[in-house]
Amino acid sequence: VTLLKWQWQMDLLWLWVGGALGFMVVQLDRLVYVYYLFPHEQLSQQVQYLVAKRQLQQAMVLIHQRRGEQQKLVFRSAILALAWVAIAVFAVTSTGSLFAGGVVMGLGLHLLYDFWRDQRANPQLLNQKLFWQVKRAVGLEEQKWFLYGLTAVFIALTVMLI
């Protein structure tokens, strides 16, 4: 019984560590934006300057304060969200690893949090951020159904993971 309890606690620990890591991974798209997608924008130049001077905390604060300026983030797009669904289904149903499940579910949780927060604050702006890679106009009603569907998948996979 003690060994089973210990194993259960370790599994839970790995799930939480994976979830925290996945939640943080989403922030990498801001660095991709600064260094690869739009390195010549004013915000990108300021962040690069602060990083070069080893003022990492100030760079992170600046990115956070001016996050609304970064519209075309790779991780926070509808296409990546759909790719996340496929990866999450695989990780939860096939890997058997609670760490891997935690990583993808943490990533999904962060995406959903950002999407719903932006949807409540400014649905039109979310539309621009979410569907910038899509070559057709996406209405606000379609946006809500996309978010409902993504949320339903997240909930279903969470239940399967547990």
PDB file of C-alpha atoms in Angstrom:
ATOM      1  CA  VAL A   1       0.000   0.000   0.000  1.00  0.00           C
ATOM      2  CA  THR A   2       2.805   2.407   0.846  1.00  0.00           C
ATOM      3  CA  LEU A   3       4.550   1.707  -2.466  1.00  0.00           C
ATOM      4  CA  LEU A   4       1.323   2.366  -4.392  1.00  0.00           C
ATOM      5  CA  LYS A   5       0.765   5.603  -2.490  1.00  0.00           C
ATOM      6  CA  TRP A   6       4.318   6.709  -3.252  1.00  0.00           C
ATOM      7  CA  GLN A   7       3.889   5.866  -6.955  1.00  0.00           C
ATOM      8  CA  TRP A   8       0.615   7.785  -7.082  1.00  0.00           C
ATOM      9  CA  GLN A   9       2.307  10.826  -5.516  1.00  0.00           C
ATOM     10  CA  MET A  10       5.175  10.667  -8.020  1.00  0.00           C
ATOM     11  CA  ASP A  11       2.709  10.402 -10.915  1.00  0.00           C
ATOM     12  CA  LEU A  12       0.857  13.434  -9.614  1.00  0.00           C
ATOM     13  CA  LEU A  13       4.127  15.335  -9.225  1.00  0.00           C
ATOM     14  CA  TRP A  14       5.130  14.590 -12.825  1.00  0.00           C
ATOM     15  CA  LEU A  15       1.689  15.654 -14.045  1.00  0.00           C
ATOM     16  CA  TRP A  16       2.007  18.981 -12.222  1.00  0.00           C
ATOM     17  CA  VAL A  17       5.609  19.553 -13.369  1.00  0.00           C
ATOM     18  CA  GLY A  18       4.603  18.817 -16.961  1.00  0.00           C
ATOM     19  CA  GLY A  19       1.590  21.104 -16.655  1.00  0.00           C
ATOM     20  CA  ALA A  20       3.711  23.968 -15.349  1.00  0.00           C
ATOM     21  CA  LEU A  21       6.267  23.468 -18.112  1.00  0.00           C
ATOM     22  CA  GLY A  22       3.551  23.351 -20.779  1.00  0.00           C
ATOM     23  CA  PHE A  23       1.938  26.477 -19.367  1.00  0.00           C
ATOM     24  CA  MET A  24       5.281  28.322 -19.642  1.00  0.00           C
ATOM     25  CA  VAL A  25       6.152  27.012 -23.115  1.00  0.00           C
ATOM     26  CA  VAL A  26       3.492  29.253 -24.635  1.00  0.00           C
ATOM     27  CA  GLN A  27       5.605  32.275 -23.711  1.00  0.00           C
ATOM     28  CA  LEU A  28       8.268  31.162 -26.188  1.00  0.00           C
ATOM     29  CA  ASP A  29       6.166  32.521 -29.043  1.00  0.00           C
ATOM     30  CA  ARG A  30       6.874  36.032 -27.801  1.00  0.00           C
ATOM     31  CA  LEU A  31      10.599  35.366 -28.236  1.00  0.00           C
ATOM     32  CA  VAL A  32       9.979  33.918 -31.708  1.00  0.00           C
ATOM     33  CA  TYR A  33       8.101  37.131 -32.499  1.00  0.00           C
ATOM     34  CA  VAL A  34      10.935  39.342 -31.192  1.00  0.00           C
ATOM     35  CA  TYR A  35      13.871  37.477 -32.753  1.00  0.00           C
ATOM     36  CA  TYR A  36      12.530  35.805 -35.899  1.00  0.00           C
ATOM     37  CA  LEU A  37       9.156  37.038 -37.130  1.00  0.00           C
ATOM     38  CA  PHE A  38       9.353  40.796 -36.507  1.00  0.00           C
ATOM     39  CA  PRO A  39      12.872  41.634 -35.275  1.00  0.00           C
ATOM     40  CA  HIS A  40      12.775  45.173 -36.718  1.00  0.00           C
ATOM     41  CA  GLU A  41       9.668  46.399 -34.885  1.00  0.00           C
ATOM     42  CA  GLN A  42      10.180  48.938 -32.108  1.00  0.00           C
ATOM     43  CA  LEU A  43       9.147  46.569 -29.309  1.00  0.00           C
ATOM     44  CA  SER A  44      11.432  43.832 -30.653  1.00  0.00           C
ATOM     45  CA  GLN A  45      14.356  46.247 -30.834  1.00  0.00           C
ATOM     46  CA  GLN A  46      13.784  47.378 -27.251  1.00  0.00           C
ATOM     47  CA  VAL A  47      13.583  43.793 -25.968  1.00  0.00           C
ATOM     48  CA  GLN A  48      16.720  42.802 -27.891  1.00  0.00           C
ATOM     49  CA  TYR A  49      18.552  45.802 -26.425  1.00  0.00           C
ATOM     50  CA  LEU A  50      17.544  44.871 -22.867  1.00  0.00           C
ATOM     51  CA  VAL A  51      18.542  41.235 -23.393  1.00  0.00           C
ATOM     52  CA  ALA A  52      21.907  42.293 -24.826  1.00  0.00           C
ATOM     53  CA  LYS A  53      22.499  44.359 -21.671  1.00  0.00           C
ATOM     54  CA  ARG A  54      21.493  41.302 -19.598  1.00  0.00           C
ATOM     55  CA  GLN A  55      18.457  43.081 -18.185  1.00  0.00           C
ATOM     56  CA  LEU A  56      16.245  40.018 -18.589  1.00  0.00           C
ATOM     57  CA  GLN A  57      13.678  40.952 -15.965  1.00  0.00           C
ATOM     58  CA  GLN A  58      13.100  44.351 -17.569  1.00  0.00           C
ATOM     59  CA  ALA A  59      12.778  42.669 -20.976  1.00  0.00           C
ATOM     60  CA  MET A  60      10.153  40.271 -19.627  1.00  0.00           C
ATOM     61  CA  VAL A  61       8.230  43.114 -17.963  1.00  0.00           C
ATOM     62  CA  LEU A  62       8.307  45.122 -21.197  1.00  0.00           C
ATOM     63  CA  ILE A  63       6.996  42.189 -23.238  1.00  0.00           C
ATOM     64  CA  HIS A  64       4.230  41.614 -20.696  1.00  0.00           C
ATOM     65  CA  GLN A  65       3.230  45.277 -20.492  1.00  0.00           C
ATOM     66  CA  ARG A  66       3.087  45.660 -24.270  1.00  0.00           C
ATOM     67  CA  ARG A  67       1.739  42.202 -25.140  1.00  0.00           C
ATOM     68  CA  GLY A  68      -1.157  43.784 -27.035  1.00  0.00           C
ATOM     69  CA  GLU A  69       1.271  44.989 -29.699  1.00  0.00           C
ATOM     70  CA  GLN A  70       2.267  41.448 -30.633  1.00  0.00           C
ATOM     71  CA  GLN A  71      -0.625  40.457 -32.880  1.00  0.00           C
ATOM     72  CA  LYS A  72       0.791  37.620 -34.970  1.00  0.00           C
ATOM     73  CA  LEU A  73       1.985  35.109 -32.417  1.00  0.00           C
ATOM     74  CA  VAL A  74       2.531  31.595 -33.727  1.00  0.00           C
ATOM     75  CA  PHE A  75       1.385  29.694 -30.623  1.00  0.00           C
ATOM     76  CA  ARG A  76      -1.734  31.807 -30.163  1.00  0.00           C
ATOM     77  CA  SER A  77      -3.322  31.078 -33.522  1.00  0.00           C
ATOM     78  CA  ALA A  78      -6.194  28.881 -34.623  1.00  0.00           C
ATOM     79  CA  ILE A  79      -3.894  26.697 -36.722  1.00  0.00           C
ATOM     80  CA  LEU A  80      -1.621  25.905 -33.781  1.00  0.00           C
ATOM     81  CA  ALA A  81      -4.681  25.321 -31.600  1.00  0.00           C
ATOM     82  CA  LEU A  82      -5.861  22.664 -34.060  1.00  0.00           C
ATOM     83  CA  ALA A  83      -2.372  21.145 -34.096  1.00  0.00           C
ATOM     84  CA  TRP A  84      -2.493  21.168 -30.299  1.00  0.00           C
ATOM     85  CA  VAL A  85      -5.694  19.076 -30.435  1.00  0.00           C
ATOM     86  CA  ALA A  86      -3.948  16.380 -32.474  1.00  0.00           C
ATOM     87  CA  ILE A  87      -0.844  16.380 -30.269  1.00  0.00           C
ATOM     88  CA  ALA A  88      -2.914  16.379 -27.073  1.00  0.00           C
ATOM     89  CA  VAL A  89      -5.048  13.448 -28.241  1.00  0.00           C
ATOM     90  CA  PHE A  90      -1.874  11.500 -28.980  1.00  0.00           C
ATOM     91  CA  ALA A  91      -0.168  12.438 -25.697  1.00  0.00           C
ATOM     92  CA  VAL A  92      -3.166  11.620 -23.545  1.00  0.00           C
ATOM     93  CA  THR A  93      -4.286   8.424 -25.287  1.00  0.00           C
ATOM     94  CA  SER A  94      -1.047   6.872 -26.505  1.00  0.00           C
ATOM     95  CA  THR A  95       2.022   7.870 -24.524  1.00  0.00           C
ATOM     96  CA  GLY A  96       1.006   6.702 -21.064  1.00  0.00           C
ATOM     97  CA  SER A  97       3.189   9.454 -19.635  1.00  0.00           C
ATOM     98  CA  LEU A  98       1.588  11.816 -17.151  1.00  0.00           C
ATOM     99  CA  PHE A  99       4.482  14.227 -17.693  1.00  0.00           C
ATOM    100  CA  ALA A 100       3.769  14.397 -21.454  1.00  0.00           C
ATOM    101  CA  GLY A 101       0.055  14.699 -20.768  1.00  0.00           C
ATOM    102  CA  GLY A 102       0.764  17.477 -18.300  1.00  0.00           C
ATOM    103  CA  VAL A 103       2.909  19.369 -20.810  1.00  0.00           C
ATOM    104  CA  VAL A 104       0.267  19.362 -23.549  1.00  0.00           C
ATOM    105  CA  MET A 105      -2.587  20.052 -21.155  1.00  0.00           C
ATOM    106  CA  GLY A 106      -0.653  22.937 -19.550  1.00  0.00           C
ATOM    107  CA  LEU A 107      -0.044  24.372 -22.995  1.00  0.00           C
ATOM    108  CA  GLY A 108      -3.732  23.970 -23.841  1.00  0.00           C
ATOM    109  CA  LEU A 109      -4.800  25.579 -20.568  1.00  0.00           C
ATOM    110  CA  HIS A 110      -2.655  28.615 -21.267  1.00  0.00           C
ATOM    111  CA  LEU A 111      -4.023  28.916 -24.799  1.00  0.00           C
ATOM    112  CA  LEU A 112      -7.612  28.660 -23.588  1.00  0.00           C
ATOM    113  CA  TYR A 113      -6.999  31.176 -20.825  1.00  0.00           C
ATOM    114  CA  ASP A 114      -5.527  33.693 -23.286  1.00  0.00           C
ATOM    115  CA  PHE A 115      -8.234  33.089 -25.896  1.00  0.00           C
ATOM    116  CA  TRP A 116     -11.156  33.483 -23.479  1.00  0.00           C
ATOM    117  CA  ARG A 117      -9.572  36.506 -21.753  1.00  0.00           C
ATOM    118  CA  ASP A 118      -9.094  38.226 -25.099  1.00  0.00           C
ATOM    119  CA  GLN A 119     -12.567  37.209 -26.252  1.00  0.00           C
ATOM    120  CA  ARG A 120     -14.142  38.892 -23.234  1.00  0.00           C
ATOM    121  CA  ALA A 121     -11.982  42.011 -23.532  1.00  0.00           C
ATOM    122  CA  ASN A 122     -12.098  42.566 -27.307  1.00  0.00           C
ATOM    123  CA  PRO A 123     -13.573  39.876 -29.605  1.00  0.00           C
ATOM    124  CA  GLN A 124     -12.579  41.728 -32.789  1.00  0.00           C
ATOM    125  CA  LEU A 125      -8.948  41.931 -31.700  1.00  0.00           C
ATOM    126  CA  LEU A 126      -8.988  38.250 -30.761  1.00  0.00           C
ATOM    127  CA  ASN A 127     -10.285  37.496 -34.240  1.00  0.00           C
ATOM    128  CA  GLN A 128      -7.254  39.253 -35.733  1.00  0.00           C
ATOM    129  CA  LYS A 129      -4.867  37.427 -33.392  1.00  0.00           C
ATOM    130  CA  LEU A 130      -6.491  34.011 -33.656  1.00  0.00           C
ATOM    131  CA  PHE A 131      -7.197  33.833 -37.379  1.00  0.00           C
ATOM    132  CA  TRP A 132      -4.371  35.875 -38.903  1.00  0.00           C
ATOM    133  CA  GLN A 133      -3.121  32.803 -40.800  1.00  0.00           C
ATOM    134  CA  VAL A 134      -6.585  31.970 -42.178  1.00  0.00           C
ATOM    135  CA  LYS A 135      -7.234  33.348 -45.652  1.00  0.00           C
ATOM    136  CA  ARG A 136     -10.933  34.134 -45.144  1.00  0.00           C
ATOM    137  CA  ALA A 137     -12.960  36.340 -42.862  1.00  0.00           C
ATOM    138  CA  VAL A 138     -14.042  34.556 -39.701  1.00  0.00           C
ATOM    139  CA  GLY A 139     -17.132  35.911 -37.963  1.00  0.00           C
ATOM    140  CA  LEU A 140     -17.474  36.449 -34.237  1.00  0.00           C
ATOM    141  CA  GLU A 141     -20.055  33.667 -33.986  1.00  0.00           C
ATOM    142  CA  GLU A 142     -17.603  31.237 -35.632  1.00  0.00           C
ATOM    143  CA  GLN A 143     -14.935  32.451 -33.221  1.00  0.00           C
ATOM    144  CA  LYS A 144     -17.123  31.588 -30.232  1.00  0.00           C
ATOM    145  CA  TRP A 145     -17.902  28.118 -31.614  1.00  0.00           C
ATOM    146  CA  PHE A 146     -14.196  27.557 -32.208  1.00  0.00           C
ATOM    147  CA  LEU A 147     -13.509  28.447 -28.557  1.00  0.00           C
ATOM    148  CA  TYR A 148     -16.385  26.281 -27.306  1.00  0.00           C
ATOM    149  CA  GLY A 149     -15.080  23.332 -29.347  1.00  0.00           C
ATOM    150  CA  LEU A 150     -11.519  23.805 -28.124  1.00  0.00           C
ATOM    151  CA  THR A 151     -12.759  24.036 -24.534  1.00  0.00           C
ATOM    152  CA  ALA A 152     -14.817  20.844 -24.938  1.00  0.00           C
ATOM    153  CA  VAL A 153     -11.776  18.978 -26.283  1.00  0.00           C
ATOM    154  CA  PHE A 154      -9.680  20.271 -23.388  1.00  0.00           C
ATOM    155  CA  ILE A 155     -12.236  19.124 -20.819  1.00  0.00           C
ATOM    156  CA  ALA A 156     -12.620  15.696 -22.458  1.00  0.00           C
ATOM    157  CA  LEU A 157      -8.856  15.151 -22.572  1.00  0.00           C
ATOM    158  CA  THR A 158      -8.493  16.291 -18.957  1.00  0.00           C
ATOM    159  CA  VAL A 159     -11.052  13.722 -17.885  1.00  0.00           C
ATOM    160  CA  MET A 160      -9.238  11.037 -19.905  1.00  0.00           C
ATOM    161  CA  LEU A 161      -5.894  12.001 -18.364  1.00  0.00           C
ATOM    162  CA  ILE A 162      -7.182  11.587 -14.837  1.00  0.00           C
TER     163      ILE A 162
END
